[in-house]
Amino acid sequence: MADLRQSDTQHLVRRLWLSDRQAVLDYFCRLDPDTRANRFMGQVSEAGIRLYAEQAMTARGVMFGAFIDGTLRGLGELRPAGPGSSSYFVGPEAEAAFAVERPFRRMGLGAALFRRITQAARNRGVSDLHVRCFSRNGPMIRLAAGQGASLHRDGLEADGALHLDRATPLSLV
């Protein structure tokens, strides 16, 4: 594949909707085994990926996609850590998960997705946002640290915690 630079491509980060179901499935199926294992904190079969992609579109929370030239190349998810009082309000604690296809890394997609997830979390009542990953997942650890997360490594896993300010009228706009 040709070497891609951010200046050579157009990218867009936006919320994903039910109409993006096929793009989400195609994205998860394209992930290489290592990226897939990092994203799901373990090995996941093709059938497992298909089931997850189908359920992810209707699960509580919100998903954002990073598109390059119209194709979904990165995906971020915000999921509640407990019950919320509405479909919009996520609750005080939430978890974020990210992955970017290997050929499209180092283009700012992960950071753009993280910023969108953080903003969405803040606006949905989240005060503590967590990101879990393998301790060996250097790109995710650097991304979380770059966004201000406090990192704690415990054996094979690392947990990034980010305390968010309350939403403001400007952030809600």
PDB file of N, CA and C in Angstrom, residues 54-125:
ATOM      1  N   GLU A  54     -22.741  -6.073  14.891  1.00  0.00           N
ATOM      2  CA  GLU A  54     -24.205  -5.958  14.830  1.00  0.00           C
ATOM      3  C   GLU A  54     -24.754  -5.375  16.131  1.00  0.00           C
ATOM      4  N   GLN A  55     -24.284  -5.872  17.259  1.00  0.00           N
ATOM      5  CA  GLN A  55     -24.790  -5.405  18.552  1.00  0.00           C
ATOM      6  C   GLN A  55     -24.287  -4.006  18.904  1.00  0.00           C
ATOM      7  N   ALA A  56     -23.092  -3.662  18.451  1.00  0.00           N
ATOM      8  CA  ALA A  56     -22.502  -2.365  18.787  1.00  0.00           C
ATOM      9  C   ALA A  56     -23.349  -1.200  18.264  1.00  0.00           C
ATOM     10  N   MET A  57     -24.017  -1.413  17.169  1.00  0.00           N
ATOM     11  CA  MET A  57     -24.800  -0.330  16.563  1.00  0.00           C
ATOM     12  C   MET A  57     -26.038   0.022  17.378  1.00  0.00           C
ATOM     13  N   THR A  58     -26.510  -0.890  18.215  1.00  0.00           N
ATOM     14  CA  THR A  58     -27.722  -0.622  18.990  1.00  0.00           C
ATOM     15  C   THR A  58     -27.465  -0.587  20.498  1.00  0.00           C
ATOM     16  N   ALA A  59     -26.230  -0.802  20.917  1.00  0.00           N
ATOM     17  CA  ALA A  59     -25.886  -0.781  22.349  1.00  0.00           C
ATOM     18  C   ALA A  59     -25.933   0.650  22.880  1.00  0.00           C
ATOM     19  N   ARG A  60     -26.099   0.786  24.207  1.00  0.00           N
ATOM     20  CA  ARG A  60     -26.081   2.113  24.824  1.00  0.00           C
ATOM     21  C   ARG A  60     -24.719   2.751  24.631  1.00  0.00           C
ATOM     22  N   GLY A  61     -24.739   4.029  24.437  1.00  0.00           N
ATOM     23  CA  GLY A  61     -23.509   4.770  24.218  1.00  0.00           C
ATOM     24  C   GLY A  61     -23.526   5.379  22.830  1.00  0.00           C
ATOM     25  N   VAL A  62     -22.344   5.713  22.365  1.00  0.00           N
ATOM     26  CA  VAL A  62     -22.227   6.376  21.068  1.00  0.00           C
ATOM     27  C   VAL A  62     -20.937   5.918  20.400  1.00  0.00           C
ATOM     28  N   MET A  63     -20.965   5.885  19.069  1.00  0.00           N
ATOM     29  CA  MET A  63     -19.795   5.497  18.278  1.00  0.00           C
ATOM     30  C   MET A  63     -19.463   6.616  17.303  1.00  0.00           C
ATOM     31  N   PHE A  64     -18.157   6.817  17.120  1.00  0.00           N
ATOM     32  CA  PHE A  64     -17.677   7.789  16.138  1.00  0.00           C
ATOM     33  C   PHE A  64     -16.749   7.081  15.178  1.00  0.00           C
ATOM     34  N   GLY A  65     -16.771   7.512  13.935  1.00  0.00           N
ATOM     35  CA  GLY A  65     -15.908   6.925  12.931  1.00  0.00           C
ATOM     36  C   GLY A  65     -15.014   7.967  12.309  1.00  0.00           C
ATOM     37  N   ALA A  66     -13.801   7.534  11.974  1.00  0.00           N
ATOM     38  CA  ALA A  66     -12.862   8.369  11.230  1.00  0.00           C
ATOM     39  C   ALA A  66     -12.853   7.833   9.801  1.00  0.00           C
ATOM     40  N   PHE A  67     -13.256   8.664   8.886  1.00  0.00           N
ATOM     41  CA  PHE A  67     -13.362   8.289   7.482  1.00  0.00           C
ATOM     42  C   PHE A  67     -12.246   8.951   6.691  1.00  0.00           C
ATOM     43  N   ILE A  68     -11.617   8.183   5.832  1.00  0.00           N
ATOM     44  CA  ILE A  68     -10.638   8.727   4.889  1.00  0.00           C
ATOM     45  C   ILE A  68     -11.155   8.425   3.500  1.00  0.00           C
ATOM     46  N   ASP A  69     -11.311   9.474   2.737  1.00  0.00           N
ATOM     47  CA  ASP A  69     -11.831   9.348   1.375  1.00  0.00           C
ATOM     48  C   ASP A  69     -13.102   8.507   1.339  1.00  0.00           C
ATOM     49  N   GLY A  70     -13.971   8.703   2.358  1.00  0.00           N
ATOM     50  CA  GLY A  70     -15.279   8.064   2.403  1.00  0.00           C
ATOM     51  C   GLY A  70     -15.312   6.667   2.993  1.00  0.00           C
ATOM     52  N   THR A  71     -14.166   6.118   3.413  1.00  0.00           N
ATOM     53  CA  THR A  71     -14.127   4.769   3.973  1.00  0.00           C
ATOM     54  C   THR A  71     -13.782   4.836   5.452  1.00  0.00           C
ATOM     55  N   LEU A  72     -14.523   4.096   6.262  1.00  0.00           N
ATOM     56  CA  LEU A  72     -14.283   4.046   7.704  1.00  0.00           C
ATOM     57  C   LEU A  72     -12.944   3.371   7.974  1.00  0.00           C
ATOM     58  N   ARG A  73     -12.008   4.113   8.593  1.00  0.00           N
ATOM     59  CA  ARG A  73     -10.664   3.594   8.862  1.00  0.00           C
ATOM     60  C   ARG A  73     -10.317   3.571  10.349  1.00  0.00           C
ATOM     61  N   GLY A  74     -11.104   4.253  11.179  1.00  0.00           N
ATOM     62  CA  GLY A  74     -10.892   4.259  12.620  1.00  0.00           C
ATOM     63  C   GLY A  74     -12.237   4.358  13.305  1.00  0.00           C
ATOM     64  N   LEU A  75     -12.338   3.779  14.496  1.00  0.00           N
ATOM     65  CA  LEU A  75     -13.616   3.772  15.190  1.00  0.00           C
ATOM     66  C   LEU A  75     -13.370   3.953  16.683  1.00  0.00           C
ATOM     67  N   GLY A  76     -14.172   4.801  17.294  1.00  0.00           N
ATOM     68  CA  GLY A  76     -14.127   5.013  18.733  1.00  0.00           C
ATOM     69  C   GLY A  76     -15.508   4.805  19.319  1.00  0.00           C
ATOM     70  N   GLU A  77     -15.535   4.186  20.488  1.00  0.00           N
ATOM     71  CA  GLU A  77     -16.806   3.913  21.152  1.00  0.00           C
ATOM     72  C   GLU A  77     -16.792   4.475  22.559  1.00  0.00           C
ATOM     73  N   LEU A  78     -17.927   5.006  22.976  1.00  0.00           N
ATOM     74  CA  LEU A  78     -18.147   5.456  24.346  1.00  0.00           C
ATOM     75  C   LEU A  78     -19.276   4.611  24.897  1.00  0.00           C
ATOM     76  N   ARG A  79     -18.988   3.866  25.959  1.00  0.00           N
ATOM     77  CA  ARG A  79     -19.980   2.976  26.554  1.00  0.00           C
ATOM     78  C   ARG A  79     -20.101   3.272  28.047  1.00  0.00           C
ATOM     79  N   PRO A  80     -21.328   3.285  28.572  1.00  0.00           N
ATOM     80  CA  PRO A  80     -21.511   3.536  30.009  1.00  0.00           C
ATOM     81  C   PRO A  80     -20.922   2.415  30.845  1.00  0.00           C
ATOM     82  N   ALA A  81     -20.391   2.778  32.013  1.00  0.00           N
ATOM     83  CA  ALA A  81     -19.859   1.781  32.942  1.00  0.00           C
ATOM     84  C   ALA A  81     -20.949   1.296  33.891  1.00  0.00           C
ATOM     85  N   GLY A  82     -22.102   1.929  33.867  1.00  0.00           N
ATOM     86  CA  GLY A  82     -23.219   1.550  34.724  1.00  0.00           C
ATOM     87  C   GLY A  82     -24.509   2.055  34.110  1.00  0.00           C
ATOM     88  N   PRO A  83     -25.606   1.915  34.819  1.00  0.00           N
ATOM     89  CA  PRO A  83     -26.884   2.365  34.268  1.00  0.00           C
ATOM     90  C   PRO A  83     -26.957   3.882  34.180  1.00  0.00           C
ATOM     91  N   GLY A  84     -27.619   4.363  33.167  1.00  0.00           N
ATOM     92  CA  GLY A  84     -27.881   5.793  32.998  1.00  0.00           C
ATOM     93  C   GLY A  84     -29.366   6.030  33.082  1.00  0.00           C
ATOM     94  N   SER A  85     -29.749   7.275  33.271  1.00  0.00           N
ATOM     95  CA  SER A  85     -31.171   7.559  33.443  1.00  0.00           C
ATOM     96  C   SER A  85     -31.898   7.773  32.121  1.00  0.00           C
ATOM     97  N   SER A  86     -31.167   7.870  31.022  1.00  0.00           N
ATOM     98  CA  SER A  86     -31.823   8.062  29.726  1.00  0.00           C
ATOM     99  C   SER A  86     -30.907   7.539  28.631  1.00  0.00           C
ATOM    100  N   SER A  87     -31.397   7.543  27.409  1.00  0.00           N
ATOM    101  CA  SER A  87     -30.575   7.092  26.292  1.00  0.00           C
ATOM    102  C   SER A  87     -29.498   8.117  25.953  1.00  0.00           C
ATOM    103  N   TYR A  88     -29.689   9.373  26.378  1.00  0.00           N
ATOM    104  CA  TYR A  88     -28.683  10.389  26.104  1.00  0.00           C
ATOM    105  C   TYR A  88     -27.656  10.475  27.222  1.00  0.00           C
ATOM    106  N   PHE A  89     -28.093  10.401  28.469  1.00  0.00           N
ATOM    107  CA  PHE A  89     -27.209  10.499  29.625  1.00  0.00           C
ATOM    108  C   PHE A  89     -26.471   9.176  29.806  1.00  0.00           C
ATOM    109  N   VAL A  90     -25.145   9.199  29.766  1.00  0.00           N
ATOM    110  CA  VAL A  90     -24.359   7.976  29.878  1.00  0.00           C
ATOM    111  C   VAL A  90     -24.132   7.604  31.337  1.00  0.00           C
ATOM    112  N   GLY A  91     -23.925   8.584  32.195  1.00  0.00           N
ATOM    113  CA  GLY A  91     -23.675   8.328  33.609  1.00  0.00           C
ATOM    114  C   GLY A  91     -22.326   8.868  34.016  1.00  0.00           C
ATOM    115  N   PRO A  92     -21.987   8.774  35.303  1.00  0.00           N
ATOM    116  CA  PRO A  92     -20.756   9.393  35.777  1.00  0.00           C
ATOM    117  C   PRO A  92     -19.472   8.688  35.325  1.00  0.00           C
ATOM    118  N   GLU A  93     -19.558   7.395  35.027  1.00  0.00           N
ATOM    119  CA  GLU A  93     -18.375   6.667  34.564  1.00  0.00           C
ATOM    120  C   GLU A  93     -18.657   5.998  33.235  1.00  0.00           C
ATOM    121  N   ALA A  94     -17.658   6.042  32.366  1.00  0.00           N
ATOM    122  CA  ALA A  94     -17.803   5.419  31.055  1.00  0.00           C
ATOM    123  C   ALA A  94     -16.450   4.890  30.608  1.00  0.00           C
ATOM    124  N   GLU A  95     -16.510   4.036  29.598  1.00  0.00           N
ATOM    125  CA  GLU A  95     -15.293   3.480  29.018  1.00  0.00           C
ATOM    126  C   GLU A  95     -15.239   3.838  27.543  1.00  0.00           C
ATOM    127  N   ALA A  96     -14.050   4.136  27.087  1.00  0.00           N
ATOM    128  CA  ALA A  96     -13.834   4.437  25.675  1.00  0.00           C
ATOM    129  C   ALA A  96     -12.952   3.355  25.074  1.00  0.00           C
ATOM    130  N   ALA A  97     -13.210   3.020  23.821  1.00  0.00           N
ATOM    131  CA  ALA A  97     -12.398   2.040  23.098  1.00  0.00           C
ATOM    132  C   ALA A  97     -12.140   2.584  21.702  1.00  0.00           C
ATOM    133  N   PHE A  98     -10.936   2.348  21.211  1.00  0.00           N
ATOM    134  CA  PHE A  98     -10.527   2.892  19.916  1.00  0.00           C
ATOM    135  C   PHE A  98      -9.739   1.868  19.135  1.00  0.00           C
ATOM    136  N   ALA A  99      -9.776   2.001  17.837  1.00  0.00           N
ATOM    137  CA  ALA A  99      -8.850   1.269  16.968  1.00  0.00           C
ATOM    138  C   ALA A  99      -8.790   1.999  15.635  1.00  0.00           C
ATOM    139  N   VAL A 100      -7.619   2.001  15.048  1.00  0.00           N
ATOM    140  CA  VAL A 100      -7.388   2.568  13.720  1.00  0.00           C
ATOM    141  C   VAL A 100      -6.680   1.499  12.906  1.00  0.00           C
ATOM    142  N   GLU A 101      -7.138   1.299  11.689  1.00  0.00           N
ATOM    143  CA  GLU A 101      -6.487   0.316  10.819  1.00  0.00           C
ATOM    144  C   GLU A 101      -5.006   0.657  10.693  1.00  0.00           C
ATOM    145  N   ARG A 102      -4.168  -0.354  10.721  1.00  0.00           N
ATOM    146  CA  ARG A 102      -2.720  -0.178  10.729  1.00  0.00           C
ATOM    147  C   ARG A 102      -2.199   0.764   9.627  1.00  0.00           C
ATOM    148  N   PRO A 103      -2.623   0.639   8.376  1.00  0.00           N
ATOM    149  CA  PRO A 103      -2.056   1.531   7.348  1.00  0.00           C
ATOM    150  C   PRO A 103      -2.454   3.010   7.515  1.00  0.00           C
ATOM    151  N   PHE A 104      -3.393   3.293   8.411  1.00  0.00           N
ATOM    152  CA  PHE A 104      -3.897   4.661   8.559  1.00  0.00           C
ATOM    153  C   PHE A 104      -3.534   5.275   9.905  1.00  0.00           C
ATOM    154  N   ARG A 105      -2.578   4.675  10.571  1.00  0.00           N
ATOM    155  CA  ARG A 105      -2.104   5.221  11.841  1.00  0.00           C
ATOM    156  C   ARG A 105      -1.127   6.363  11.589  1.00  0.00           C
ATOM    157  N   ARG A 106      -0.877   7.116  12.645  1.00  0.00           N
ATOM    158  CA  ARG A 106       0.048   8.259  12.603  1.00  0.00           C
ATOM    159  C   ARG A 106      -0.443   9.361  11.664  1.00  0.00           C
ATOM    160  N   MET A 107      -1.760   9.447  11.540  1.00  0.00           N
ATOM    161  CA  MET A 107      -2.375  10.492  10.724  1.00  0.00           C
ATOM    162  C   MET A 107      -3.273  11.381  11.580  1.00  0.00           C
ATOM    163  N   GLY A 108      -3.286  11.152  12.885  1.00  0.00           N
ATOM    164  CA  GLY A 108      -4.102  11.955  13.790  1.00  0.00           C
ATOM    165  C   GLY A 108      -5.513  11.434  13.981  1.00  0.00           C
ATOM    166  N   LEU A 109      -5.829  10.277  13.422  1.00  0.00           N
ATOM    167  CA  LEU A 109      -7.188   9.746  13.532  1.00  0.00           C
ATOM    168  C   LEU A 109      -7.522   9.333  14.959  1.00  0.00           C
ATOM    169  N   GLY A 110      -6.599   8.655  15.638  1.00  0.00           N
ATOM    170  CA  GLY A 110      -6.840   8.237  17.020  1.00  0.00           C
ATOM    171  C   GLY A 110      -7.062   9.431  17.927  1.00  0.00           C
ATOM    172  N   ALA A 111      -6.238  10.465  17.777  1.00  0.00           N
ATOM    173  CA  ALA A 111      -6.387  11.664  18.605  1.00  0.00           C
ATOM    174  C   ALA A 111      -7.703  12.374  18.300  1.00  0.00           C
ATOM    175  N   ALA A 112      -8.079  12.441  17.031  1.00  0.00           N
ATOM    176  CA  ALA A 112      -9.357  13.078  16.662  1.00  0.00           C
ATOM    177  C   ALA A 112     -10.529  12.292  17.244  1.00  0.00           C
ATOM    178  N   LEU A 113     -10.465  10.966  17.185  1.00  0.00           N
ATOM    179  CA  LEU A 113     -11.527  10.148  17.768  1.00  0.00           C
ATOM    180  C   LEU A 113     -11.570  10.330  19.288  1.00  0.00           C
ATOM    181  N   PHE A 114     -10.417  10.358  19.925  1.00  0.00           N
ATOM    182  CA  PHE A 114     -10.361  10.521  21.381  1.00  0.00           C
ATOM    183  C   PHE A 114     -10.981  11.861  21.776  1.00  0.00           C
ATOM    184  N   ARG A 115     -10.663  12.927  21.046  1.00  0.00           N
ATOM    185  CA  ARG A 115     -11.253  14.244  21.353  1.00  0.00           C
ATOM    186  C   ARG A 115     -12.772  14.217  21.208  1.00  0.00           C
ATOM    187  N   ARG A 116     -13.276  13.583  20.158  1.00  0.00           N
ATOM    188  CA  ARG A 116     -14.731  13.499  19.962  1.00  0.00           C
ATOM    189  C   ARG A 116     -15.391  12.679  21.053  1.00  0.00           C
ATOM    190  N   ILE A 117     -14.766  11.566  21.440  1.00  0.00           N
ATOM    191  CA  ILE A 117     -15.315  10.727  22.511  1.00  0.00           C
ATOM    192  C   ILE A 117     -15.316  11.507  23.816  1.00  0.00           C
ATOM    193  N   THR A 118     -14.233  12.217  24.105  1.00  0.00           N
ATOM    194  CA  THR A 118     -14.143  12.999  25.342  1.00  0.00           C
ATOM    195  C   THR A 118     -15.222  14.073  25.382  1.00  0.00           C
ATOM    196  N   GLN A 119     -15.415  14.767  24.276  1.00  0.00           N
ATOM    197  CA  GLN A 119     -16.458  15.796  24.219  1.00  0.00           C
ATOM    198  C   GLN A 119     -17.846  15.179  24.396  1.00  0.00           C
ATOM    199  N   ALA A 120     -18.096  14.080  23.713  1.00  0.00           N
ATOM    200  CA  ALA A 120     -19.394  13.405  23.835  1.00  0.00           C
ATOM    201  C   ALA A 120     -19.615  12.924  25.266  1.00  0.00           C
ATOM    202  N   ALA A 121     -18.573  12.394  25.898  1.00  0.00           N
ATOM    203  CA  ALA A 121     -18.684  11.923  27.279  1.00  0.00           C
ATOM    204  C   ALA A 121     -19.024  13.080  28.208  1.00  0.00           C
ATOM    205  N   ARG A 122     -18.295  14.134  28.083  1.00  0.00           N
ATOM    206  CA  ARG A 122     -18.518  15.323  28.920  1.00  0.00           C
ATOM    207  C   ARG A 122     -19.949  15.824  28.785  1.00  0.00           C
ATOM    208  N   ASN A 123     -20.432  15.881  27.558  1.00  0.00           N
ATOM    209  CA  ASN A 123     -21.775  16.397  27.302  1.00  0.00           C
ATOM    210  C   ASN A 123     -22.875  15.416  27.706  1.00  0.00           C
ATOM    211  N   ARG A 124     -22.498  14.170  28.021  1.00  0.00           N
ATOM    212  CA  ARG A 124     -23.476  13.156  28.442  1.00  0.00           C
ATOM    213  C   ARG A 124     -23.353  12.809  29.922  1.00  0.00           C
ATOM    214  N   GLY A 125     -22.731  13.701  30.675  1.00  0.00           N
ATOM    215  CA  GLY A 125     -22.691  13.548  32.125  1.00  0.00           C
ATOM    216  C   GLY A 125     -21.579  12.684  32.667  1.00  0.00           C
TER     217      GLY A 125
END
